[in-house]
JSON list of C-alpha atoms in Angstrom, two decimals:
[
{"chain": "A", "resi": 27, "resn": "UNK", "atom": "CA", "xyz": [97.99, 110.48, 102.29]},
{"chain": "A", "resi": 28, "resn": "UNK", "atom": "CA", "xyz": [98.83, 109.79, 106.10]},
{"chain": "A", "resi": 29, "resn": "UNK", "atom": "CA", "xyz": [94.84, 108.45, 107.10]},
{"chain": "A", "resi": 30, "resn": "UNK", "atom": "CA", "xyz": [95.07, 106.71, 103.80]},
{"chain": "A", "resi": 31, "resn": "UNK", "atom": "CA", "xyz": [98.12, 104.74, 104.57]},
{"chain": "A", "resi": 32, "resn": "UNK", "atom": "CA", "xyz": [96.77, 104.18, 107.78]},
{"chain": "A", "resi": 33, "resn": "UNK", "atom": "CA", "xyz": [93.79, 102.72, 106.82]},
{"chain": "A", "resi": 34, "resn": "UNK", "atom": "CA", "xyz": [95.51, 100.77, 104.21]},
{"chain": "A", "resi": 35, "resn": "UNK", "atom": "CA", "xyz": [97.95, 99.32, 107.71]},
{"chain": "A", "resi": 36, "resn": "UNK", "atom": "CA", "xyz": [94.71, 98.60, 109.79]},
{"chain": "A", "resi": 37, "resn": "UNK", "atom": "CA", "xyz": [92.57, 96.97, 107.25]},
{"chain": "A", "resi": 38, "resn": "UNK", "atom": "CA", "xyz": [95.82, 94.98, 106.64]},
{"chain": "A", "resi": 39, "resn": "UNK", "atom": "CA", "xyz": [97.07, 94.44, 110.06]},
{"chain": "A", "resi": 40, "resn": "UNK", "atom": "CA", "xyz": [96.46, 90.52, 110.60]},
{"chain": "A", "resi": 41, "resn": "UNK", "atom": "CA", "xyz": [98.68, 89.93, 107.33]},
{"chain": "A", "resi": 42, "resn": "UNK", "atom": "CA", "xyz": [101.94, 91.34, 108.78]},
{"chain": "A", "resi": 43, "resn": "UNK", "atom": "CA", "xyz": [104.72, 89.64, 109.90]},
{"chain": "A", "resi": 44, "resn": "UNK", "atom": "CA", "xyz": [104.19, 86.47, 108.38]},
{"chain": "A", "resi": 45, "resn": "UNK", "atom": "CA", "xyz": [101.32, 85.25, 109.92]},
{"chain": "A", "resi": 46, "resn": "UNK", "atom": "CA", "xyz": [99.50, 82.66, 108.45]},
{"chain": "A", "resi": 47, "resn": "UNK", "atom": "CA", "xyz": [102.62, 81.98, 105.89]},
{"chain": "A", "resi": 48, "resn": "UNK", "atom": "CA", "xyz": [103.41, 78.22, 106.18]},
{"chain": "A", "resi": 49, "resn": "UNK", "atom": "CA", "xyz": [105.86, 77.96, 103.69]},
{"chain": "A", "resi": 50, "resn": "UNK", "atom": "CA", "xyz": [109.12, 78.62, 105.27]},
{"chain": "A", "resi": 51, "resn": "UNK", "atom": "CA", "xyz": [110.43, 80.25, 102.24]},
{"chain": "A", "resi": 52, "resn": "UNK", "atom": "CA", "xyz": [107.89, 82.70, 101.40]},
{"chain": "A", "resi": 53, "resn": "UNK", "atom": "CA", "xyz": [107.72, 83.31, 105.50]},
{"chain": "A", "resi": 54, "resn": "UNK", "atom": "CA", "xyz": [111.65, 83.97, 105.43]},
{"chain": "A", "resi": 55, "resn": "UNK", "atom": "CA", "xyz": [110.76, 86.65, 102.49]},
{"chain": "A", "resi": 56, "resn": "UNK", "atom": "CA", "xyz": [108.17, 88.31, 104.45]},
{"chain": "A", "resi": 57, "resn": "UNK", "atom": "CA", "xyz": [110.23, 88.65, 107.93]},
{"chain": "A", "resi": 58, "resn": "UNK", "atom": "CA", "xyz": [113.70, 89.50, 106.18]},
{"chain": "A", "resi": 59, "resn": "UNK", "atom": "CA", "xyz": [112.82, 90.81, 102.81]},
{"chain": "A", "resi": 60, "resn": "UNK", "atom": "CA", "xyz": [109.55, 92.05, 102.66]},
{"chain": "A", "resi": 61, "resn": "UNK", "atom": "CA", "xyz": [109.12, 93.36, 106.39]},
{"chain": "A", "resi": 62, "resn": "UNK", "atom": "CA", "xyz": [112.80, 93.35, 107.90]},
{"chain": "A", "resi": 63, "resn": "UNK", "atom": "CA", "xyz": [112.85, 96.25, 110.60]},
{"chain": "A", "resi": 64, "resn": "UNK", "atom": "CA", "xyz": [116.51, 96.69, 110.91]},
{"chain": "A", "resi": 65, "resn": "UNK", "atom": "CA", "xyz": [118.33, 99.32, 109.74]},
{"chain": "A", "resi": 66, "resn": "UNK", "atom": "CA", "xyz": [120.55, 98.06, 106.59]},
{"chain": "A", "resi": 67, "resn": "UNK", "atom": "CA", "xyz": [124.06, 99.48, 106.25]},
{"chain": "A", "resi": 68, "resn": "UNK", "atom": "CA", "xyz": [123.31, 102.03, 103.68]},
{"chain": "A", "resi": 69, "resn": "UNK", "atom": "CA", "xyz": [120.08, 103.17, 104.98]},
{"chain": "A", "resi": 70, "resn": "UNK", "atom": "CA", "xyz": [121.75, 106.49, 106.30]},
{"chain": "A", "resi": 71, "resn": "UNK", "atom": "CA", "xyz": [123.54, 107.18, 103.85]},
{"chain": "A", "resi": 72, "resn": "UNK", "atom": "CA", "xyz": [120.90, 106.92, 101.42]},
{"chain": "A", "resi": 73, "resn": "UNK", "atom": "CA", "xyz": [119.08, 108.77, 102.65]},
{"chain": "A", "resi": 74, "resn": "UNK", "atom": "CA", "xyz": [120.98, 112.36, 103.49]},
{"chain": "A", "resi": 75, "resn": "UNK", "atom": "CA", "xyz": [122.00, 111.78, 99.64]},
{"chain": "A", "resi": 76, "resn": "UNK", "atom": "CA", "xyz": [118.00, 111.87, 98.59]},
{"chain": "A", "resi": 77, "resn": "UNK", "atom": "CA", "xyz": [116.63, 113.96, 101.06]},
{"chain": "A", "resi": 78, "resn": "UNK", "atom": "CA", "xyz": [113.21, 114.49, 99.25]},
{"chain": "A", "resi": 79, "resn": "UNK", "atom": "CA", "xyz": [112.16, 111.13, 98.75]},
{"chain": "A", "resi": 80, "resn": "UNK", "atom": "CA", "xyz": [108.40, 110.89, 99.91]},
{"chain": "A", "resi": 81, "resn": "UNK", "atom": "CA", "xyz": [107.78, 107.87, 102.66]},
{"chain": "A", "resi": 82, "resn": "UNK", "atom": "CA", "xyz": [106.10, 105.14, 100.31]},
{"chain": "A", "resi": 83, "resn": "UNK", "atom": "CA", "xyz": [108.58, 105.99, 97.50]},
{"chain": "A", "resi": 84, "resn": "UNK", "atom": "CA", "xyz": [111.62, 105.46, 100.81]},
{"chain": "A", "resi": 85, "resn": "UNK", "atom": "CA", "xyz": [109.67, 102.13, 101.81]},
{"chain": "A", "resi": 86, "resn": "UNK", "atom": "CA", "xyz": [109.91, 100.93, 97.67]},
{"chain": "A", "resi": 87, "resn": "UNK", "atom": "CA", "xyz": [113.46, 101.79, 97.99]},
{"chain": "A", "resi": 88, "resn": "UNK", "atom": "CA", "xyz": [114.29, 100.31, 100.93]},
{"chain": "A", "resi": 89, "resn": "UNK", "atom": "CA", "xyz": [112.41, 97.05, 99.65]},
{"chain": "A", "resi": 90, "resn": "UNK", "atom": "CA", "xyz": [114.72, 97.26, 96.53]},
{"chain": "A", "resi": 91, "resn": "UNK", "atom": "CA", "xyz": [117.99, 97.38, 98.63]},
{"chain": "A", "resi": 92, "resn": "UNK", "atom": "CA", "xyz": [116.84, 94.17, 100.79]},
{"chain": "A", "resi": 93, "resn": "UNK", "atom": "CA", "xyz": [115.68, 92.19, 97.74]},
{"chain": "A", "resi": 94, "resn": "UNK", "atom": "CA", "xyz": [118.71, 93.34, 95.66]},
{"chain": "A", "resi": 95, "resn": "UNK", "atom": "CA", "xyz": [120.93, 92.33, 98.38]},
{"chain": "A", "resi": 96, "resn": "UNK", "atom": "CA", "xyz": [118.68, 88.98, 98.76]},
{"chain": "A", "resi": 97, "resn": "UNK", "atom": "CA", "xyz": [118.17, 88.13, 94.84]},
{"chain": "A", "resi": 98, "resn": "UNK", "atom": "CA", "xyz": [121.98, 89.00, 93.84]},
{"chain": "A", "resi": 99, "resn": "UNK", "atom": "CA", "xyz": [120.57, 89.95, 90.10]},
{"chain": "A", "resi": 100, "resn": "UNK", "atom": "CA", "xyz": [123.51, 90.70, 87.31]},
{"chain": "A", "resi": 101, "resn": "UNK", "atom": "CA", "xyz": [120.78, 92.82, 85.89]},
{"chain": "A", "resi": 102, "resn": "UNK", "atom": "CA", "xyz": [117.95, 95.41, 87.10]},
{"chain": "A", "resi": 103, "resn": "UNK", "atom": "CA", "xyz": [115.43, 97.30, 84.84]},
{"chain": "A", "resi": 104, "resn": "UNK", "atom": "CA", "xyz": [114.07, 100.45, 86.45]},
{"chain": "A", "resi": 105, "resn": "UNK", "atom": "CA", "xyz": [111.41, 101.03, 83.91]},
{"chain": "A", "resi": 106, "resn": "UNK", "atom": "CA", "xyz": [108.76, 104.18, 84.83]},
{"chain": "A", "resi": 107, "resn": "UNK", "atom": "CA", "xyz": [111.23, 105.13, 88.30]},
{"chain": "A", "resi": 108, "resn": "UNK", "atom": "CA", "xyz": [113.55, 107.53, 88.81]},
{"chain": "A", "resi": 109, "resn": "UNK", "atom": "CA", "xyz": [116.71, 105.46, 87.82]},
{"chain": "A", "resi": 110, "resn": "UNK", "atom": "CA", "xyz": [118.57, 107.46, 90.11]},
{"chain": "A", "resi": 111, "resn": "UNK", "atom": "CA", "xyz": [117.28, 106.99, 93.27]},
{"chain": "A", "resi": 112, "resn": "UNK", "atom": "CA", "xyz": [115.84, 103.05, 92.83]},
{"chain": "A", "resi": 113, "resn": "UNK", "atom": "CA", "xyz": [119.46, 102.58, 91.05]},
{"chain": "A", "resi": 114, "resn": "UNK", "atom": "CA", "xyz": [121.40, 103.80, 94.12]},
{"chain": "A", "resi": 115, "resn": "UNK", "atom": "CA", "xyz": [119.34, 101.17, 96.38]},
{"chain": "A", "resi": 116, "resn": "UNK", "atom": "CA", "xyz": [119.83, 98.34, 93.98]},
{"chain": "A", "resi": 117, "resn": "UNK", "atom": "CA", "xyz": [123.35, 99.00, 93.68]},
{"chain": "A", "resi": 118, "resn": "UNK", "atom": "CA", "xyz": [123.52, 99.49, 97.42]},
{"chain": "A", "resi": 119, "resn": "UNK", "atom": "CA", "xyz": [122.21, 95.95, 98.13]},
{"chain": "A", "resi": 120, "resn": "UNK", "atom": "CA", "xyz": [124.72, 94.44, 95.45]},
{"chain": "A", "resi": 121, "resn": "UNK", "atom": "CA", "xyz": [127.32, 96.28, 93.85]},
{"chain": "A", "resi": 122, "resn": "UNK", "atom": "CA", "xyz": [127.99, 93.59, 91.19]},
{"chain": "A", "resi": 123, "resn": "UNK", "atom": "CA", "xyz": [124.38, 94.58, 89.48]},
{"chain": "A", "resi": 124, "resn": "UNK", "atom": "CA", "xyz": [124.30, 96.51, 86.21]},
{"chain": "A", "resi": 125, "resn": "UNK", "atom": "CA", "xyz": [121.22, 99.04, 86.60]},
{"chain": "A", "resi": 126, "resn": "UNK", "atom": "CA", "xyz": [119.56, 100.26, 83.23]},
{"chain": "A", "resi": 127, "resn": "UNK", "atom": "CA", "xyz": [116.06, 101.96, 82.33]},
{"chain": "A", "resi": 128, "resn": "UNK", "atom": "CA", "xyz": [115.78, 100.01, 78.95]},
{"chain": "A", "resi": 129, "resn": "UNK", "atom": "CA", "xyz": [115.04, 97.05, 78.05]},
{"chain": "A", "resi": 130, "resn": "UNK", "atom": "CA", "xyz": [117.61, 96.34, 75.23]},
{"chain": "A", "resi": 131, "resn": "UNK", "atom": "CA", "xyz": [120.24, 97.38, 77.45]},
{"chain": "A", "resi": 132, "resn": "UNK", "atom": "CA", "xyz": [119.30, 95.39, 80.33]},
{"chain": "A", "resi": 133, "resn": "UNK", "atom": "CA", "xyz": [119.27, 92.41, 77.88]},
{"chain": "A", "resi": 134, "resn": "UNK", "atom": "CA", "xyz": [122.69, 92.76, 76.86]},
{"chain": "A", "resi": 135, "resn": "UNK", "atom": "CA", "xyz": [124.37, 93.37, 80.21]},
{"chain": "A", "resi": 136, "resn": "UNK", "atom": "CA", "xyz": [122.25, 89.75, 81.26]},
{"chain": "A", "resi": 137, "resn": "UNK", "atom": "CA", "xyz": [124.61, 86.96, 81.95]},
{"chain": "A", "resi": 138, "resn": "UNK", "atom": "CA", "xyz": [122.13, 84.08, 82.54]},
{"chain": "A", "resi": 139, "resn": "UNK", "atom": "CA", "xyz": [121.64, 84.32, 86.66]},
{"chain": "A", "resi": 140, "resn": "UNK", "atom": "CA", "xyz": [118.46, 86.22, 88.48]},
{"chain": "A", "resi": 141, "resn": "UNK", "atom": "CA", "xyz": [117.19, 89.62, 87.07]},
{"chain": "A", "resi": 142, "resn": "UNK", "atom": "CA", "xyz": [115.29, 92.50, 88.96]},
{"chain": "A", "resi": 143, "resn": "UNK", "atom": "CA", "xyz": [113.11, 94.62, 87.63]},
{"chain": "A", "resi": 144, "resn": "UNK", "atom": "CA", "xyz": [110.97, 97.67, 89.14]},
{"chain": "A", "resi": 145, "resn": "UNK", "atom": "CA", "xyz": [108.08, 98.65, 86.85]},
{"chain": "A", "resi": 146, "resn": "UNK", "atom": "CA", "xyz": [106.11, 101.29, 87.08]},
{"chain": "A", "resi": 147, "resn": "UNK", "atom": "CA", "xyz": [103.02, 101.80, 85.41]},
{"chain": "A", "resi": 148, "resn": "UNK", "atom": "CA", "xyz": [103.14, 103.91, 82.26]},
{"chain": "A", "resi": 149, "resn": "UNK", "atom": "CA", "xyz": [104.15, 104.11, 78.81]},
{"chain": "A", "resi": 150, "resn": "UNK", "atom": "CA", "xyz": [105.16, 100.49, 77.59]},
{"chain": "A", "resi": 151, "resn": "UNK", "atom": "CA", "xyz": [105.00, 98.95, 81.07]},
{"chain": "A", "resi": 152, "resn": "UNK", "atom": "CA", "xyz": [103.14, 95.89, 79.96]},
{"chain": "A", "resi": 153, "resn": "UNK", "atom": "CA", "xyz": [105.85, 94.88, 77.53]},
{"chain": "A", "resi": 154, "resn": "UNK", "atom": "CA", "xyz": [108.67, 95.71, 79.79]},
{"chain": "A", "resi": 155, "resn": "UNK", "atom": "CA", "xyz": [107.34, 92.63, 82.21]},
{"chain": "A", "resi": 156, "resn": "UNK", "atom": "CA", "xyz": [106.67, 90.80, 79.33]},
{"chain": "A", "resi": 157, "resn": "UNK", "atom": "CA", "xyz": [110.40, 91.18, 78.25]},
{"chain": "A", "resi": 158, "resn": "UNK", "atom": "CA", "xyz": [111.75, 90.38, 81.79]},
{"chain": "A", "resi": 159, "resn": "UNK", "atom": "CA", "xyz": [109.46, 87.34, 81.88]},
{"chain": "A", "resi": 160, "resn": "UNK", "atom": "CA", "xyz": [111.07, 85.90, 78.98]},
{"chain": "A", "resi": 161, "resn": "UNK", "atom": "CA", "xyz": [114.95, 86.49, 80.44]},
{"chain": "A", "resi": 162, "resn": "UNK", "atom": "CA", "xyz": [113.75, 85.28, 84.17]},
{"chain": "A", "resi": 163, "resn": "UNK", "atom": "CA", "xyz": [115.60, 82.62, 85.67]},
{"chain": "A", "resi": 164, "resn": "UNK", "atom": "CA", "xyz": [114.83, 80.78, 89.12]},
{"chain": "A", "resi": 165, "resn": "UNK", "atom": "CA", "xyz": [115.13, 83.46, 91.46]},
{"chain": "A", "resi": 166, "resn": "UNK", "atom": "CA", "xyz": [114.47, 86.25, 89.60]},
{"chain": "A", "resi": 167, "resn": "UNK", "atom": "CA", "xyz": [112.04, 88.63, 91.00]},
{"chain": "A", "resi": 168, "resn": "UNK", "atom": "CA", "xyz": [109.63, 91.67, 89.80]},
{"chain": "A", "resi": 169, "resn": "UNK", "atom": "CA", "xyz": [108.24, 94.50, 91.63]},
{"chain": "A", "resi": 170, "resn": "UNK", "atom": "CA", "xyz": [105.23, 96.15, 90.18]},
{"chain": "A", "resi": 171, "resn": "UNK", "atom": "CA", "xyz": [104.19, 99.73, 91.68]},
{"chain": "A", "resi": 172, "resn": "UNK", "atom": "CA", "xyz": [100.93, 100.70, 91.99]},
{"chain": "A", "resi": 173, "resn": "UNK", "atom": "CA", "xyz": [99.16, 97.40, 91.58]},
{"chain": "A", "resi": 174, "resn": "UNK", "atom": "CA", "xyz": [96.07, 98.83, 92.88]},
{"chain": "A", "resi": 175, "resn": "UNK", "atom": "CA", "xyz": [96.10, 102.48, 91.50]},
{"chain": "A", "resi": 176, "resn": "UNK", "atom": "CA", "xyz": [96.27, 102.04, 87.95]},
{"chain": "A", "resi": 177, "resn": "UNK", "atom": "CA", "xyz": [93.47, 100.36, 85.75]},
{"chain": "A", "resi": 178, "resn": "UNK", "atom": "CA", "xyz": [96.07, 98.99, 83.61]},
{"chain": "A", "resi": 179, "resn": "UNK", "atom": "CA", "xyz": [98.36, 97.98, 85.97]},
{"chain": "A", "resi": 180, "resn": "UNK", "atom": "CA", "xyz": [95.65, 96.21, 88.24]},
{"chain": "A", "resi": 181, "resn": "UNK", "atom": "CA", "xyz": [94.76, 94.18, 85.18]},
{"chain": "A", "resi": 182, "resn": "UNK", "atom": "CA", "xyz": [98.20, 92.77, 84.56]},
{"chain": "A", "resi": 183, "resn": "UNK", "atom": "CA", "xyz": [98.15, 92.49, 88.29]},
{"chain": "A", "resi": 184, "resn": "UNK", "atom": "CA", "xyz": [95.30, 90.08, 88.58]},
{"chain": "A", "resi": 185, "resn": "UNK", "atom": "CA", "xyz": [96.69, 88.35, 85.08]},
{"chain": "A", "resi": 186, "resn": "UNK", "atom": "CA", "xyz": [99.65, 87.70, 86.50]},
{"chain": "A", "resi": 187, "resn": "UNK", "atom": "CA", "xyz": [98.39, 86.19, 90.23]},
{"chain": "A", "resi": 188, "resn": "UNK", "atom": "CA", "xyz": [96.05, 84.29, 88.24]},
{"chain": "A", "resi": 189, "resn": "UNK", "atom": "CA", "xyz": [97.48, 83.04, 84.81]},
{"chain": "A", "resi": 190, "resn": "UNK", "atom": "CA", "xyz": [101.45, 82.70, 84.95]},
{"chain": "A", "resi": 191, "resn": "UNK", "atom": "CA", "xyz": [102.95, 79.66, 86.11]},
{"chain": "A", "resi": 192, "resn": "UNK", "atom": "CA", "xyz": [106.35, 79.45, 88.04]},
{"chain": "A", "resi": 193, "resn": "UNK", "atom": "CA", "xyz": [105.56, 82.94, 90.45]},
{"chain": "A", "resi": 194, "resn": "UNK", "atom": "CA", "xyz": [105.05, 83.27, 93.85]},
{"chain": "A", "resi": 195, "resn": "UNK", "atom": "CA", "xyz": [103.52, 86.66, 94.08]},
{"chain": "A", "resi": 196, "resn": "UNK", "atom": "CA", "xyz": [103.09, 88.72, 97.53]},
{"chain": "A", "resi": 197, "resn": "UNK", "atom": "CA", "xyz": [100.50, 92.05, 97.26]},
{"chain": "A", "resi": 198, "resn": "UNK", "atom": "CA", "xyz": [102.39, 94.55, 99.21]},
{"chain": "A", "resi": 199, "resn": "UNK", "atom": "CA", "xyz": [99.05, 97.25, 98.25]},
{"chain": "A", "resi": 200, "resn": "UNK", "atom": "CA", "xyz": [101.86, 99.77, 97.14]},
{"chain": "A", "resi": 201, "resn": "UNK", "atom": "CA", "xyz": [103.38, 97.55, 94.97]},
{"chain": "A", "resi": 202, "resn": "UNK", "atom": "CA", "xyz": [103.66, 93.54, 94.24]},
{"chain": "A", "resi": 203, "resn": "UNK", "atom": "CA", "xyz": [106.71, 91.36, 94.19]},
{"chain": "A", "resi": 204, "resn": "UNK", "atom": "CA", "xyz": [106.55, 88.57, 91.81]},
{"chain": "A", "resi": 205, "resn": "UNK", "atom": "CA", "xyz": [109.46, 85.92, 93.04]},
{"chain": "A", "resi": 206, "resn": "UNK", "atom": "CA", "xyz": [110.11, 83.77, 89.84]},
{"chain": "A", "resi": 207, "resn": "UNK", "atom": "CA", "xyz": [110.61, 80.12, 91.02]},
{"chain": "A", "resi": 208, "resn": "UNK", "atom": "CA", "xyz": [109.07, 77.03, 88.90]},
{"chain": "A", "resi": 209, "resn": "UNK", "atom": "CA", "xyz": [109.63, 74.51, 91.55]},
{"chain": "A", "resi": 210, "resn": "UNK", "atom": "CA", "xyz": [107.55, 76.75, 94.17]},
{"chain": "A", "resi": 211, "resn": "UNK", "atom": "CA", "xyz": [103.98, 75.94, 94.26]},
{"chain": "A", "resi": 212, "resn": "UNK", "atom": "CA", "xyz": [101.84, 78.81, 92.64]},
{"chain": "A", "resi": 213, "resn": "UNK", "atom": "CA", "xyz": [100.63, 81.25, 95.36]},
{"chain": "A", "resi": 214, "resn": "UNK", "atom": "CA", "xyz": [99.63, 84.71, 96.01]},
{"chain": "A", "resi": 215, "resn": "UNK", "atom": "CA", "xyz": [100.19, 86.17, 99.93]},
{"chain": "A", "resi": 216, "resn": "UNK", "atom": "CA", "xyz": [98.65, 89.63, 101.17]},
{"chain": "A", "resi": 217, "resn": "UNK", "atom": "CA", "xyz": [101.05, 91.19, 103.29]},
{"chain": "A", "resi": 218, "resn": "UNK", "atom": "CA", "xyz": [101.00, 94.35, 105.54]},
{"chain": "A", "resi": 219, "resn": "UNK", "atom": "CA", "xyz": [104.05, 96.13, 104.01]}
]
């Protein structure tokens, strides 16, 4: 996994740090969402209480914290994660969101403001998006993991860069954020995560 990832960095290495990004507000998500370098409050703490998180699952996690804290969502779906772990992060990056692993329950505990979700491919995956599409507001956001490992997952990938109106999506390799916006041109950034 460690030349992989590597590889993946290098082959990737002119996309990091926002190069190239012109609009200021997807370039303000790559520098302090996407790529932010600091250590966060809860970092720490995070992780001594999950010690056995792998790196790429710590990066997601991390990412979820930042875009939590960034997003402010009254609702997060953790659909094919461990709900523990991702739902400490969220919850770490606002306390105010209500984390839940289904999609009935995330619908109820919506008040009308930005959702989060974290989907990971598996079983009913497809219609979990499809569920928070319909209940995303402006600044909503979606993170998709393993855009580029799974067959079905990198079709709904490519479906939604190149069919769904309103996104701003940003391929992280690992995973891809899809920032839910409909007065944001439609675009689709590579980014060294």
């Amino acid at each position: 996994m460690g030349l992989k990832r590597i590889l993946v960095w290098l082959w990737r290495i002119r996309r990091c740090r926002g190069f190239g990004v012109q609009s200021p507000w997807a370039y303000g998500m790559v520098r302090y969402v996407i790529n932010e370098h600091w250590p966060y409050y809860a970092y720490e703490p995070l992780r001594r209480t999950f010690p056995g998180v792998d790196a790429v699952t710590r990066r997601l996690c991390e990412l979820c914290l930042r875009l939590a804290n960034r997003v402010r969502p009254s609702a997060a779906l953790l659909h094919g994660v461990d709900g523990r772990v991702f739902g400490s992060y969220v919850t770490a990056g606002c306390r105010c969101t209500a984390c839940c692993s289904d999609v009935g329950e995330c619908a109820r505990k919506y008040d009308g403001g930005a959702v989060m979700a974290v989907i990971a491919p598996g079983q009913g995956f497809a219609d979990a998006y499809g569920s928070v599409v319909k209940m995303a507001a402006d600044g909503s956001a979606v993170i998709l993991v393993g855009i580029h490992g799974d067959k079905a997952m990198r079709r709904l990938w490519r479906e939604v860069v190149a069919r769904q109106e309103g996104v701003v999506t940003f391929d992280l390799y690992y995973c891809g954020l899809v920032c839910f916006d409909a007065k944001r041109y439609k675009q689709n950034y590579i980014i060294n995560f």
